[in-house]
PDB file of C-alpha atoms in Angstrom:
ATOM      1  CA  MET T   9     123.647  97.294 114.618  1.00 39.00           C
ATOM      2  CA  SER T  10     120.775  98.671 112.533  1.00 44.00           C
ATOM      3  CA  LYS T  11     117.426  97.023 112.807  1.00 53.00           C
ATOM      4  CA  MET T  12     116.095  94.947 110.010  1.00 58.00           C
ATOM      5  CA  PRO T  13     113.389  96.902 108.024  1.00 69.00           C
ATOM      6  CA  LYS T  14     109.897  95.764 108.461  1.00 76.00           C
ATOM      7  CA  PRO T  15     108.334  93.699 105.607  1.00 80.00           C
ATOM      8  CA  ILE T  16     105.971  95.815 103.421  1.00 82.00           C
ATOM      9  CA  TYR T  17     102.399  94.568 103.389  1.00 86.00           C
ATOM     10  CA  GLY T  18      99.577  95.747 101.177  1.00 84.00           C
ATOM     11  CA  GLY T  19      95.867  95.004 101.037  1.00 88.00           C
ATOM     12  CA  GLN T  20      92.495  95.837  99.614  1.00 88.00           C
ATOM     13  CA  ALA T  21      88.911  96.026 100.867  1.00 89.00           C
ATOM     14  CA  VAL T  22      86.484  93.384  99.817  1.00 88.00           C
ATOM     15  CA  ILE T  23      82.729  92.858 100.550  1.00 88.00           C
ATOM     16  CA  GLU T  24      82.371  92.814 104.323  1.00 90.00           C
ATOM     17  CA  GLY T  25      86.049  92.223 104.864  1.00 92.00           C
ATOM     18  CA  VAL T  26      89.733  92.975 104.142  1.00 92.00           C
ATOM     19  CA  MET T  27      92.444  91.198 102.220  1.00 91.00           C
ATOM     20  CA  PHE T  28      96.120  91.542 103.154  1.00 92.00           C
ATOM     21  CA  GLY T  29      99.055  90.249 101.046  1.00 86.00           C
ATOM     22  CA  GLY T  30     102.514  89.249 102.189  1.00 84.00           C
ATOM     23  CA  LYS T  31     105.512  87.817 100.427  1.00 84.00           C
ATOM     24  CA  HIS T  32     104.263  84.292 100.411  1.00 83.00           C
ATOM     25  CA  THR T  33     100.498  84.372 100.978  1.00 88.00           C
ATOM     26  CA  CYS T  34      97.350  86.428 100.880  1.00 88.00           C
ATOM     27  CA  VAL T  35      94.592  86.339 103.525  1.00 90.00           C
ATOM     28  CA  THR T  36      91.051  87.628 103.504  1.00 91.00           C
ATOM     29  CA  ALA T  37      88.900  87.873 106.572  1.00 92.00           C
ATOM     30  CA  VAL T  38      85.157  88.297 106.084  1.00 92.00           C
ATOM     31  CA  ARG T  39      82.337  89.007 108.582  1.00 91.00           C
ATOM     32  CA  ARG T  40      79.639  86.316 108.293  1.00 87.00           C
ATOM     33  CA  LYS T  41      75.837  86.582 108.915  1.00 83.00           C
ATOM     34  CA  ASP T  42      76.336  85.088 112.380  1.00 82.00           C
ATOM     35  CA  GLN T  43      78.979  87.795 113.153  1.00 85.00           C
ATOM     36  CA  SER T  44      81.781  85.134 113.025  1.00 86.00           C
ATOM     37  CA  ILE T  45      84.926  85.789 110.984  1.00 89.00           C
ATOM     38  CA  ASP T  46      85.833  83.507 108.150  1.00 89.00           C
ATOM     39  CA  TYR T  47      89.193  83.300 106.362  1.00 90.00           C
ATOM     40  CA  PHE T  48      90.454  82.616 102.835  1.00 88.00           C
ATOM     41  CA  HIS T  49      94.078  81.817 102.134  1.00 86.00           C
ATOM     42  CA  SER T  50      95.808  81.799  98.790  1.00 84.00           C
ATOM     43  CA  PRO T  51      99.581  81.277  98.348  1.00 83.00           C
ATOM     44  CA  ARG T  52     101.432  83.688  96.098  1.00 76.00           C
ATOM     45  CA  LYS T  53     102.415  81.629  93.091  1.00 72.00           C
ATOM     46  CA  SER T  54     105.356  82.992  91.187  1.00 67.00           C
ATOM     47  CA  ASN T  55     104.919  83.442  87.485  1.00 69.00           C
ATOM     48  CA  LYS T  56     108.255  83.375  85.615  1.00 74.00           C
ATOM     49  CA  VAL T  57     107.205  86.104  83.088  1.00 73.00           C
ATOM     50  CA  LEU T  58     105.672  88.435  85.732  1.00 71.00           C
ATOM     51  CA  THR T  59     108.642  87.878  88.116  1.00 72.00           C
ATOM     52  CA  ALA T  60     111.079  88.847  85.387  1.00 77.00           C
ATOM     53  CA  LEU T  61     108.992  91.924  84.395  1.00 73.00           C
ATOM     54  CA  LYS T  62     108.873  93.079  88.094  1.00 72.00           C
ATOM     55  CA  LYS T  63     112.583  93.527  88.025  1.00 78.00           C
ATOM     56  CA  ILE T  64     112.493  95.943  85.136  1.00 79.00           C
ATOM     57  CA  PRO T  65     111.577  99.674  85.844  1.00 81.00           C
ATOM     58  CA  PHE T  66     108.561 100.915  83.950  1.00 78.00           C
ATOM     59  CA  LEU T  67     107.481  97.354  83.288  1.00 80.00           C
ATOM     60  CA  ARG T  68     107.232  96.254  86.839  1.00 79.00           C
ATOM     61  CA  GLY T  69     104.133  98.422  87.406  1.00 73.00           C
ATOM     62  CA  ILE T  70     102.168  96.730  84.649  1.00 77.00           C
ATOM     63  CA  ALA T  71     103.278  93.311  85.965  1.00 78.00           C
ATOM     64  CA  ALA T  72     102.189  94.323  89.523  1.00 77.00           C
ATOM     65  CA  ILE T  73      98.764  95.508  88.283  1.00 76.00           C
ATOM     66  CA  ILE T  74      98.180  92.203  86.378  1.00 74.00           C
ATOM     67  CA  GLU T  75      99.102  90.203  89.422  1.00 73.00           C
ATOM     68  CA  ALA T  76      97.089  92.319  91.818  1.00 74.00           C
ATOM     69  CA  SER T  77      93.977  92.274  89.601  1.00 72.00           C
ATOM     70  CA  ALA T  78      94.125  88.536  89.176  1.00 70.00           C
ATOM     71  CA  ASN T  79      94.795  87.811  92.858  1.00 71.00           C
ATOM     72  CA  GLY T  80      92.334  90.397  94.182  1.00 70.00           C
ATOM     73  CA  SER T  81      89.517  89.127  92.047  1.00 72.00           C
ATOM     74  CA  ARG T  82      89.764  85.636  93.690  1.00 75.00           C
ATOM     75  CA  HIS T  83      89.482  87.168  97.170  1.00 77.00           C
ATOM     76  CA  LEU T  84      86.691  89.447  96.059  1.00 75.00           C
ATOM     77  CA  ASN T  85      84.896  86.438  94.671  1.00 75.00           C
ATOM     78  CA  PHE T  86      85.270  84.565  97.968  1.00 77.00           C
ATOM     79  CA  SER T  87      83.924  87.523 100.002  1.00 77.00           C
ATOM     80  CA  SER T  88      80.899  88.104  97.708  1.00 74.00           C
ATOM     81  CA  GLU T  89      79.883  84.430  97.965  1.00 74.00           C
ATOM     82  CA  ARG T  90      80.764  83.943 101.630  1.00 71.00           C
ATOM     83  CA  PHE T  91      79.534  86.989 103.666  1.00 68.00           C
ATOM     84  CA  ASP T  92      75.903  86.630 102.748  1.00 67.00           C
ATOM     85  CA  LEU T  93      75.596  82.877 102.966  1.00 66.00           C
ATOM     86  CA  ASP T  94      74.081  81.467 106.150  1.00 63.00           C
ATOM     87  CA  PRO T  95      76.952  79.499 107.977  1.00 62.00           C
ATOM     88  CA  ASN T  96      74.501  76.507 108.138  1.00 61.00           C
ATOM     89  CA  GLU T  97      74.489  76.447 104.360  1.00 60.00           C
ATOM     90  CA  ASP T  98      78.265  76.249 103.792  1.00 56.00           C
ATOM     91  CA  TYR T  99      77.710  72.937 102.084  1.00 47.00           C
ATOM     92  CA  ARG T 100      76.427  74.851  99.049  1.00 53.00           C
ATOM     93  CA  LEU T 101      79.889  76.229  98.398  1.00 51.00           C
ATOM     94  CA  LYS T 102      81.381  72.822  98.921  1.00 49.00           C
ATOM     95  CA  GLU T 103      79.084  71.360  96.333  1.00 46.00           C
ATOM     96  CA  LYS T 104      80.119  73.996  93.722  1.00 49.00           C
ATOM     97  CA  LYS T 105      82.813  72.134  91.921  1.00 44.00           C
ATOM     98  CA  GLU T 106      85.000  74.223  89.623  1.00 46.00           C
ATOM     99  CA  SER T 107      87.920  72.955  87.714  1.00 42.00           C
ATOM    100  CA  LYS T 108      91.241  74.429  88.292  1.00 44.00           C
ATOM    101  CA  LEU T 109      91.280  75.877  84.751  1.00 40.00           C
ATOM    102  CA  THR T 110      87.876  77.535  85.355  1.00 44.00           C
ATOM    103  CA  LEU T 111      89.090  79.011  88.692  1.00 46.00           C
ATOM    104  CA  ILE T 112      92.220  80.506  87.085  1.00 43.00           C
ATOM    105  CA  LEU T 113      90.652  81.680  83.838  1.00 44.00           C
ATOM    106  CA  GLY T 114      87.141  82.400  85.066  1.00 50.00           C
ATOM    107  CA  ILE T 115      88.052  84.527  88.112  1.00 46.00           C
ATOM    108  CA  ALA T 116      91.715  85.717  87.674  1.00 50.00           C
ATOM    109  CA  THR T 117      91.365  86.607  84.023  1.00 54.00           C
ATOM    110  CA  ILE T 118      88.032  88.356  84.560  1.00 52.00           C
ATOM    111  CA  GLY T 119      89.729  90.471  87.196  1.00 51.00           C
ATOM    112  CA  VAL T 120      92.455  91.521  84.665  1.00 55.00           C
ATOM    113  CA  ILE T 121      89.911  92.022  81.842  1.00 57.00           C
ATOM    114  CA  SER T 122      87.643  94.081  83.971  1.00 60.00           C
ATOM    115  CA  PHE T 123      90.563  96.436  84.904  1.00 62.00           C
ATOM    116  CA  LEU T 124      91.665  96.796  81.260  1.00 64.00           C
ATOM    117  CA  PHE T 125      88.047  97.471  80.142  1.00 67.00           C
ATOM    118  CA  GLY T 126      87.617 100.102  82.715  1.00 74.00           C
ATOM    119  CA  LYS T 127      90.970 101.683  81.898  1.00 76.00           C
ATOM    120  CA  VAL T 128      90.123 101.822  78.167  1.00 79.00           C
ATOM    121  CA  LEU T 129      86.684 103.343  78.818  1.00 83.00           C
ATOM    122  CA  PHE T 130      88.112 105.828  81.282  1.00 84.00           C
ATOM    123  CA  THR T 131      90.813 106.771  78.727  1.00 86.00           C
ATOM    124  CA  LEU T 132      88.684 107.120  75.599  1.00 89.00           C
ATOM    125  CA  LEU T 133      85.490 108.806  77.048  1.00 91.00           C
ATOM    126  CA  PRO T 134      87.371 112.033  77.912  1.00 91.00           C
ATOM    127  CA  VAL T 135      88.881 112.043  74.406  1.00 92.00           C
ATOM    128  CA  PHE T 136      85.405 112.165  72.783  1.00 92.00           C
ATOM    129  CA  LEU T 137      84.218 114.846  75.228  1.00 93.00           C
ATOM    130  CA  ALA T 138      87.296 116.943  74.637  1.00 92.00           C
ATOM    131  CA  GLU T 139      86.892 116.535  70.886  1.00 92.00           C
ATOM    132  CA  LEU T 140      83.428 118.168  71.234  1.00 93.00           C
ATOM    133  CA  THR T 141      85.163 121.382  72.413  1.00 93.00           C
ATOM    134  CA  ARG T 142      87.703 121.471  69.435  1.00 91.00           C
ATOM    135  CA  PRO T 143      85.768 124.380  67.734  1.00 90.00           C
ATOM    136  CA  VAL T 144      86.639 126.519  70.753  1.00 90.00           C
ATOM    137  CA  PHE T 145      89.831 124.912  71.994  1.00 89.00           C
ATOM    138  CA  SER T 146      91.660 123.816  68.845  1.00 87.00           C
ATOM    139  CA  SER T 147      95.397 123.656  69.904  1.00 89.00           C
ATOM    140  CA  ASP T 148      96.935 120.392  70.988  1.00 89.00           C
ATOM    141  CA  LEU T 149      97.831 121.833  74.392  1.00 91.00           C
ATOM    142  CA  SER T 150      94.324 123.066  75.098  1.00 92.00           C
ATOM    143  CA  GLN T 151      92.838 119.762  73.968  1.00 92.00           C
ATOM    144  CA  ILE T 152      95.129 117.791  76.338  1.00 92.00           C
ATOM    145  CA  LEU T 153      94.309 120.074  79.302  1.00 93.00           C
ATOM    146  CA  ILE T 154      90.606 119.768  78.479  1.00 94.00           C
ATOM    147  CA  GLU T 155      90.887 116.076  78.170  1.00 93.00           C
ATOM    148  CA  GLY T 156      92.713 115.833  81.503  1.00 92.00           C
ATOM    149  CA  LEU T 157      90.005 117.967  83.175  1.00 93.00           C
ATOM    150  CA  PHE T 158      87.231 115.802  81.881  1.00 93.00           C
ATOM    151  CA  LYS T 159      89.170 112.744  83.019  1.00 90.00           C
ATOM    152  CA  LEU T 160      89.598 114.101  86.560  1.00 90.00           C
ATOM    153  CA  LEU T 161      85.883 115.208  86.751  1.00 92.00           C
ATOM    154  CA  LEU T 162      84.818 111.780  85.632  1.00 88.00           C
ATOM    155  CA  LEU T 163      87.005 110.055  88.162  1.00 86.00           C
ATOM    156  CA  VAL T 164      86.010 112.254  91.123  1.00 88.00           C
ATOM    157  CA  GLY T 165      82.383 112.288  90.034  1.00 89.00           C
ATOM    158  CA  TYR T 166      82.218 108.515  89.622  1.00 87.00           C
ATOM    159  CA  ILE T 167      83.810 107.822  92.920  1.00 87.00           C
ATOM    160  CA  TYR T 168      81.637 110.405  94.784  1.00 89.00           C
ATOM    161  CA  ALA T 169      78.463 108.924  93.276  1.00 88.00           C
ATOM    162  CA  ILE T 170      79.220 105.232  94.053  1.00 86.00           C
ATOM    163  CA  SER T 171      80.415 106.127  97.579  1.00 87.00           C
ATOM    164  CA  HIS T 172      76.873 106.992  98.492  1.00 88.00           C
ATOM    165  CA  THR T 173      75.537 103.512  97.672  1.00 88.00           C
ATOM    166  CA  PRO T 174      75.205 101.371 100.809  1.00 89.00           C
ATOM    167  CA  LEU T 175      77.437  98.477  99.571  1.00 87.00           C
ATOM    168  CA  ILE T 176      80.260 100.677  98.274  1.00 88.00           C
ATOM    169  CA  LYS T 177      80.120 102.883 101.341  1.00 91.00           C
ATOM    170  CA  ARG T 178      80.794  99.827 103.489  1.00 92.00           C
ATOM    171  CA  VAL T 179      83.597  98.720 101.169  1.00 91.00           C
ATOM    172  CA  PHE T 180      85.168 102.187 101.493  1.00 92.00           C
ATOM    173  CA  GLN T 181      84.861 101.817 105.379  1.00 94.00           C
ATOM    174  CA  TYR T 182      86.762  98.591 105.220  1.00 94.00           C
ATOM    175  CA  HIS T 183      89.323 100.329 102.920  1.00 93.00           C
ATOM    176  CA  GLY T 184      89.786 102.873 105.730  1.00 95.00           C
ATOM    177  CA  ALA T 185      90.137  99.982 108.241  1.00 96.00           C
ATOM    178  CA  GLU T 186      92.811  98.410 106.036  1.00 95.00           C
ATOM    179  CA  HIS T 187      94.779 101.617 105.969  1.00 95.00           C
ATOM    180  CA  LYS T 188      94.519 102.109 109.695  1.00 96.00           C
ATOM    181  CA  VAL T 189      95.860  98.613 110.418  1.00 96.00           C
ATOM    182  CA  ILE T 190      98.830  99.187 108.013  1.00 95.00           C
ATOM    183  CA  ASN T 191      99.547 102.515 109.641  1.00 93.00           C
ATOM    184  CA  ALA T 192      99.341 101.040 113.135  1.00 95.00           C
ATOM    185  CA  TYR T 193     101.716  98.235 112.161  1.00 94.00           C
ATOM    186  CA  GLU T 194     104.232 100.595 110.523  1.00 91.00           C
ATOM    187  CA  ASN T 195     104.006 102.959 113.464  1.00 91.00           C
ATOM    188  CA  ASN T 196     104.769 100.153 115.922  1.00 92.00           C
ATOM    189  CA  GLN T 197     101.426 100.506 117.627  1.00 93.00           C
ATOM    190  CA  GLU T 198      99.459  97.681 119.212  1.00 93.00           C
ATOM    191  CA  LEU T 199      96.955  95.925 116.938  1.00 94.00           C
ATOM    192  CA  THR T 200      93.976  96.706 119.119  1.00 95.00           C
ATOM    193  CA  ILE T 201      90.760  98.308 118.111  1.00 95.00           C
ATOM    194  CA  LYS T 202      91.504 101.432 120.132  1.00 95.00           C
ATOM    195  CA  ALA T 203      95.091 101.920 118.885  1.00 96.00           C
ATOM    196  CA  VAL T 204      94.055 101.164 115.268  1.00 96.00           C
ATOM    197  CA  GLN T 205      91.203 103.546 115.307  1.00 96.00           C
ATOM    198  CA  ALA T 206      93.543 106.324 116.352  1.00 95.00           C
ATOM    199  CA  GLN T 207      95.500 105.963 113.119  1.00 95.00           C
ATOM    200  CA  SER T 208      94.851 107.856 109.843  1.00 93.00           C
ATOM    201  CA  ARG T 209      92.634 106.226 107.219  1.00 93.00           C
ATOM    202  CA  LEU T 210      94.962 107.612 104.449  1.00 91.00           C
ATOM    203  CA  HIS T 211      98.105 105.907 103.275  1.00 89.00           C
ATOM    204  CA  TYR T 212     100.724 106.851 100.647  1.00 81.00           C
ATOM    205  CA  ARG T 213     100.950 103.461  99.004  1.00 81.00           C
ATOM    206  CA  CYS T 214      97.332 103.324  98.239  1.00 84.00           C
ATOM    207  CA  GLY T 215      95.978 102.350  94.699  1.00 79.00           C
ATOM    208  CA  SER T 216      93.728 105.517  94.766  1.00 80.00           C
ATOM    209  CA  SER T 217      96.897 107.566  94.513  1.00 80.00           C
ATOM    210  CA  PHE T 218      98.068 105.550  91.621  1.00 83.00           C
ATOM    211  CA  ILE T 219      94.773 106.168  89.707  1.00 84.00           C
ATOM    212  CA  LEU T 220      95.148 109.859  90.137  1.00 85.00           C
ATOM    213  CA  PHE T 221      98.785 109.787  88.963  1.00 85.00           C
ATOM    214  CA  THR T 222      97.689 108.169  85.737  1.00 87.00           C
ATOM    215  CA  VAL T 223      95.564 111.278  85.001  1.00 88.00           C
ATOM    216  CA  VAL T 224      98.428 113.664  85.689  1.00 88.00           C
ATOM    217  CA  ILE T 225     101.161 111.654  84.068  1.00 90.00           C
ATOM    218  CA  GLY T 226      98.866 111.030  81.059  1.00 90.00           C
ATOM    219  CA  MET T 227      98.658 114.742  80.244  1.00 91.00           C
ATOM    220  CA  PHE T 228     102.491 115.011  80.077  1.00 91.00           C
ATOM    221  CA  VAL T 229     102.827 111.869  77.933  1.00 92.00           C
ATOM    222  CA  TYR T 230     100.108 113.039  75.547  1.00 92.00           C
ATOM    223  CA  LEU T 231     102.142 116.187  74.847  1.00 91.00           C
ATOM    224  CA  LEU T 232     104.480 114.050  72.788  1.00 90.00           C
ATOM    225  CA  VAL T 233     101.809 112.898  70.307  1.00 89.00           C
ATOM    226  CA  PRO T 234      99.323 114.666  68.086  1.00 87.00           C
ATOM    227  CA  THR T 235      95.647 115.094  69.037  1.00 87.00           C
ATOM    228  CA  ASP T 236      94.370 115.422  65.436  1.00 85.00           C
ATOM    229  CA  PRO T 237      92.777 113.716  63.583  1.00 90.00           C
ATOM    230  CA  LEU T 238      90.544 111.899  66.063  1.00 91.00           C
ATOM    231  CA  TRP T 239      91.409 108.351  64.900  1.00 91.00           C
ATOM    232  CA  VAL T 240      95.119 109.053  65.489  1.00 91.00           C
ATOM    233  CA  ARG T 241      94.296 110.426  68.922  1.00 91.00           C
ATOM    234  CA  ILE T 242      92.344 107.271  69.780  1.00 91.00           C
ATOM    235  CA  ILE T 243      95.156 105.005  68.650  1.00 92.00           C
ATOM    236  CA  ASN T 244      97.723 107.031  70.630  1.00 91.00           C
ATOM    237  CA  ARG T 245      95.706 106.859  73.791  1.00 90.00           C
ATOM    238  CA  LEU T 246      95.199 103.057  73.586  1.00 90.00           C
ATOM    239  CA  ALA T 247      98.879 102.426  72.613  1.00 90.00           C
ATOM    240  CA  LEU T 248     100.119 104.675  75.446  1.00 91.00           C
ATOM    241  CA  ILE T 249      98.055 103.050  78.245  1.00 88.00           C
ATOM    242  CA  PRO T 250     100.971 100.713  79.171  1.00 89.00           C
ATOM    243  CA  VAL T 251     103.387 103.636  79.098  1.00 91.00           C
ATOM    244  CA  VAL T 252     101.210 105.760  81.377  1.00 90.00           C
ATOM    245  CA  LEU T 253     100.630 102.955  83.779  1.00 88.00           C
ATOM    246  CA  GLY T 254     104.370 102.142  83.906  1.00 89.00           C
ATOM    247  CA  ILE T 255     105.490 105.751  84.514  1.00 91.00           C
ATOM    248  CA  SER T 256     102.642 106.338  87.102  1.00 87.00           C
ATOM    249  CA  PHE T 257     103.789 103.274  89.064  1.00 86.00           C
ATOM    250  CA  GLU T 258     107.381 104.603  89.179  1.00 86.00           C
ATOM    251  CA  VAL T 259     106.130 107.995  90.288  1.00 85.00           C
ATOM    252  CA  LEU T 260     104.005 106.409  93.049  1.00 82.00           C
ATOM    253  CA  GLN T 261     107.080 104.465  94.244  1.00 80.00           C
ATOM    254  CA  PHE T 262     109.120 107.708  94.178  1.00 80.00           C
ATOM    255  CA  THR T 263     106.604 109.635  96.242  1.00 76.00           C
ATOM    256  CA  ASN T 264     106.362 106.760  98.752  1.00 73.00           C
ATOM    257  CA  LYS T 265     110.125 107.221  99.393  1.00 74.00           C
ATOM    258  CA  LEU T 266     109.684 110.864 100.027  1.00 70.00           C
ATOM    259  CA  CYS T 267     106.708 110.578 102.382  1.00 67.00           C
ATOM    260  CA  ASP T 268     108.964 111.196 105.382  1.00 68.00           C
ATOM    261  CA  VAL T 269     110.793 114.174 103.870  1.00 67.00           C
ATOM    262  CA  PRO T 270     109.051 117.338 105.245  1.00 67.00           C
ATOM    263  CA  VAL T 271     109.574 119.468 102.143  1.00 61.00           C
ATOM    264  CA  LEU T 272     108.886 116.866  99.498  1.00 61.00           C
ATOM    265  CA  ARG T 273     106.084 114.787 101.042  1.00 69.00           C
ATOM    266  CA  PHE T 274     103.507 117.245  99.518  1.00 73.00           C
ATOM    267  CA  LEU T 275     104.055 115.386  96.196  1.00 71.00           C
ATOM    268  CA  GLY T 276     101.859 112.652  97.475  1.00 74.00           C
ATOM    269  CA  TYR T 277      99.150 114.993  98.793  1.00 78.00           C
ATOM    270  CA  PRO T 278      96.842 114.834  95.709  1.00 82.00           C
ATOM    271  CA  GLY T 279      96.680 111.083  96.136  1.00 81.00           C
ATOM    272  CA  LEU T 280      95.791 111.452  99.780  1.00 84.00           C
ATOM    273  CA  TRP T 281      93.103 113.913  98.917  1.00 87.00           C
ATOM    274  CA  LEU T 282      91.492 111.458  96.578  1.00 88.00           C
ATOM    275  CA  GLN T 283      91.567 108.886  99.425  1.00 90.00           C
ATOM    276  CA  LEU T 284      89.224 111.208 101.325  1.00 91.00           C
ATOM    277  CA  LEU T 285      86.634 109.840  98.838  1.00 90.00           C
ATOM    278  CA  THR T 286      87.821 106.233  98.440  1.00 90.00           C
ATOM    279  CA  THR T 287      87.984 105.690 102.274  1.00 92.00           C
ATOM    280  CA  LYS T 288      85.534 106.159 105.017  1.00 94.00           C
ATOM    281  CA  GLU T 289      85.933 106.030 108.803  1.00 95.00           C
ATOM    282  CA  PRO T 290      85.256 102.445 109.839  1.00 95.00           C
ATOM    283  CA  ALA T 291      83.242 101.121 112.712  1.00 96.00           C
ATOM    284  CA  ASP T 292      84.940  99.118 115.529  1.00 95.00           C
ATOM    285  CA  ASP T 293      83.579  95.802 114.204  1.00 95.00           C
ATOM    286  CA  GLN T 294      85.009  96.597 110.816  1.00 96.00           C
ATOM    287  CA  VAL T 295      88.412  97.401 112.317  1.00 96.00           C
ATOM    288  CA  GLU T 296      88.156  94.084 114.204  1.00 96.00           C
ATOM    289  CA  VAL T 297      87.859  92.181 110.903  1.00 95.00           C
ATOM    290  CA  ALA T 298      90.808  94.086 109.418  1.00 96.00           C
ATOM    291  CA  ILE T 299      92.937  93.268 112.476  1.00 96.00           C
ATOM    292  CA  ALA T 300      91.899  89.636 112.341  1.00 94.00           C
ATOM    293  CA  SER T 301      92.957  89.445 108.708  1.00 94.00           C
ATOM    294  CA  PHE T 302      96.275  91.159 109.237  1.00 95.00           C
ATOM    295  CA  LYS T 303      97.092  88.867 112.296  1.00 94.00           C
ATOM    296  CA  GLU T 304      96.217  85.769 110.319  1.00 93.00           C
ATOM    297  CA  LEU T 305      98.534  86.961 107.501  1.00 93.00           C
ATOM    298  CA  LEU T 306     101.336  87.480 110.009  1.00 91.00           C
ATOM    299  CA  ARG T 307     100.752  83.976 111.481  1.00 92.00           C
ATOM    300  CA  ALA T 308     100.711  82.369 107.923  1.00 89.00           C
ATOM    301  CA  GLU T 309     103.862  84.252 106.888  1.00 87.00           C
ATOM    302  CA  SER T 310     105.660  83.223 110.114  1.00 87.00           C
ATOM    303  CA  GLU T 311     104.645  79.569 109.618  1.00 85.00           C
ATOM    304  CA  HIS T 312     105.867  79.626 106.025  1.00 75.00           C
ATOM    305  CA  ASN T 313     109.150  81.138 107.045  1.00 75.00           C
ATOM    306  CA  ALA T 314     109.595  78.568 109.836  1.00 75.00           C
ATOM    307  CA  SER T 315     108.848  75.730 107.520  1.00 69.00           C
ATOM    308  CA  ALA T 316     111.308  77.071 104.965  1.00 62.00           C
ATOM    309  CA  ASN T 317     114.016  77.380 107.527  1.00 62.00           C
ATOM    310  CA  GLU T 318     113.390  73.747 108.739  1.00 61.00           C
ATOM    311  CA  ASN T 319     113.781  72.465 105.112  1.00 59.00           C
ATOM    312  CA  LYS T 320     117.032  74.396 104.823  1.00 58.00           C
ATOM    313  CA  VAL T 321     118.367  72.673 107.953  1.00 50.00           C
ATOM    314  CA  VAL T 322     117.357  69.265 106.790  1.00 50.00           C
TER     315      VAL T 322
END
């Protein structure tokens, strides 16, 4: 009898902590000022539209991005408020009364809007830079290649620059801790600091790989539309953002399936190389937080499943 496949878990780094998401819930663990670890739970609420979209190839990637951006922003908001607050002043958070509508629209929507704004800016800025070179590189092919080069340089340069700021450097360390925990779990290793630290800080399913794929896939998609005049190029780029995102998600899923195939696993290497910038080697106390978050997620998922099974019996 074949063994049941392990559930697939994902996560993201937050300020002084790590968030992990399962099928039914998401959990964030954050290191507080007094060195204690605090937790934030949020159930995965099914949205009928997003659930339907996630079953359709090339649309499921967009649905997943919207869901991840909305959900991740809530956990990032928790970590930014919680980690730096003295535990003796927790009452301040309790006194902050926000309506449910404000919570949903004020935090989740901001996360989605922020992603879209960044994507639009990241898409259009290389267009204008490439347009400046048109007197020298006038053909559509050369313009697309130059645009892709500018986009890649902006991406790598931006990540490299922010990775040297103290706050982002620590977030990238927690990002590495998140990957190490997932790798340990998927490699059937003990979830101890020593065993987790021995794992790689790189992972095929990382969102960093997805970002890089959008650059490469975009160049191929843009070959199908004109680059001149400029206003047509701008409209094309904006209109094709969902297309590029959808195809890039499918390519990421495809490379994930090939990560164990010796000859083909190199397809995911560019994304892993970018992770050398978006992750840093974590300290033991950061790995401890990541382990605590993941164990709490496993406990919450197990509790949910046990409760669901009891309800079925009744």
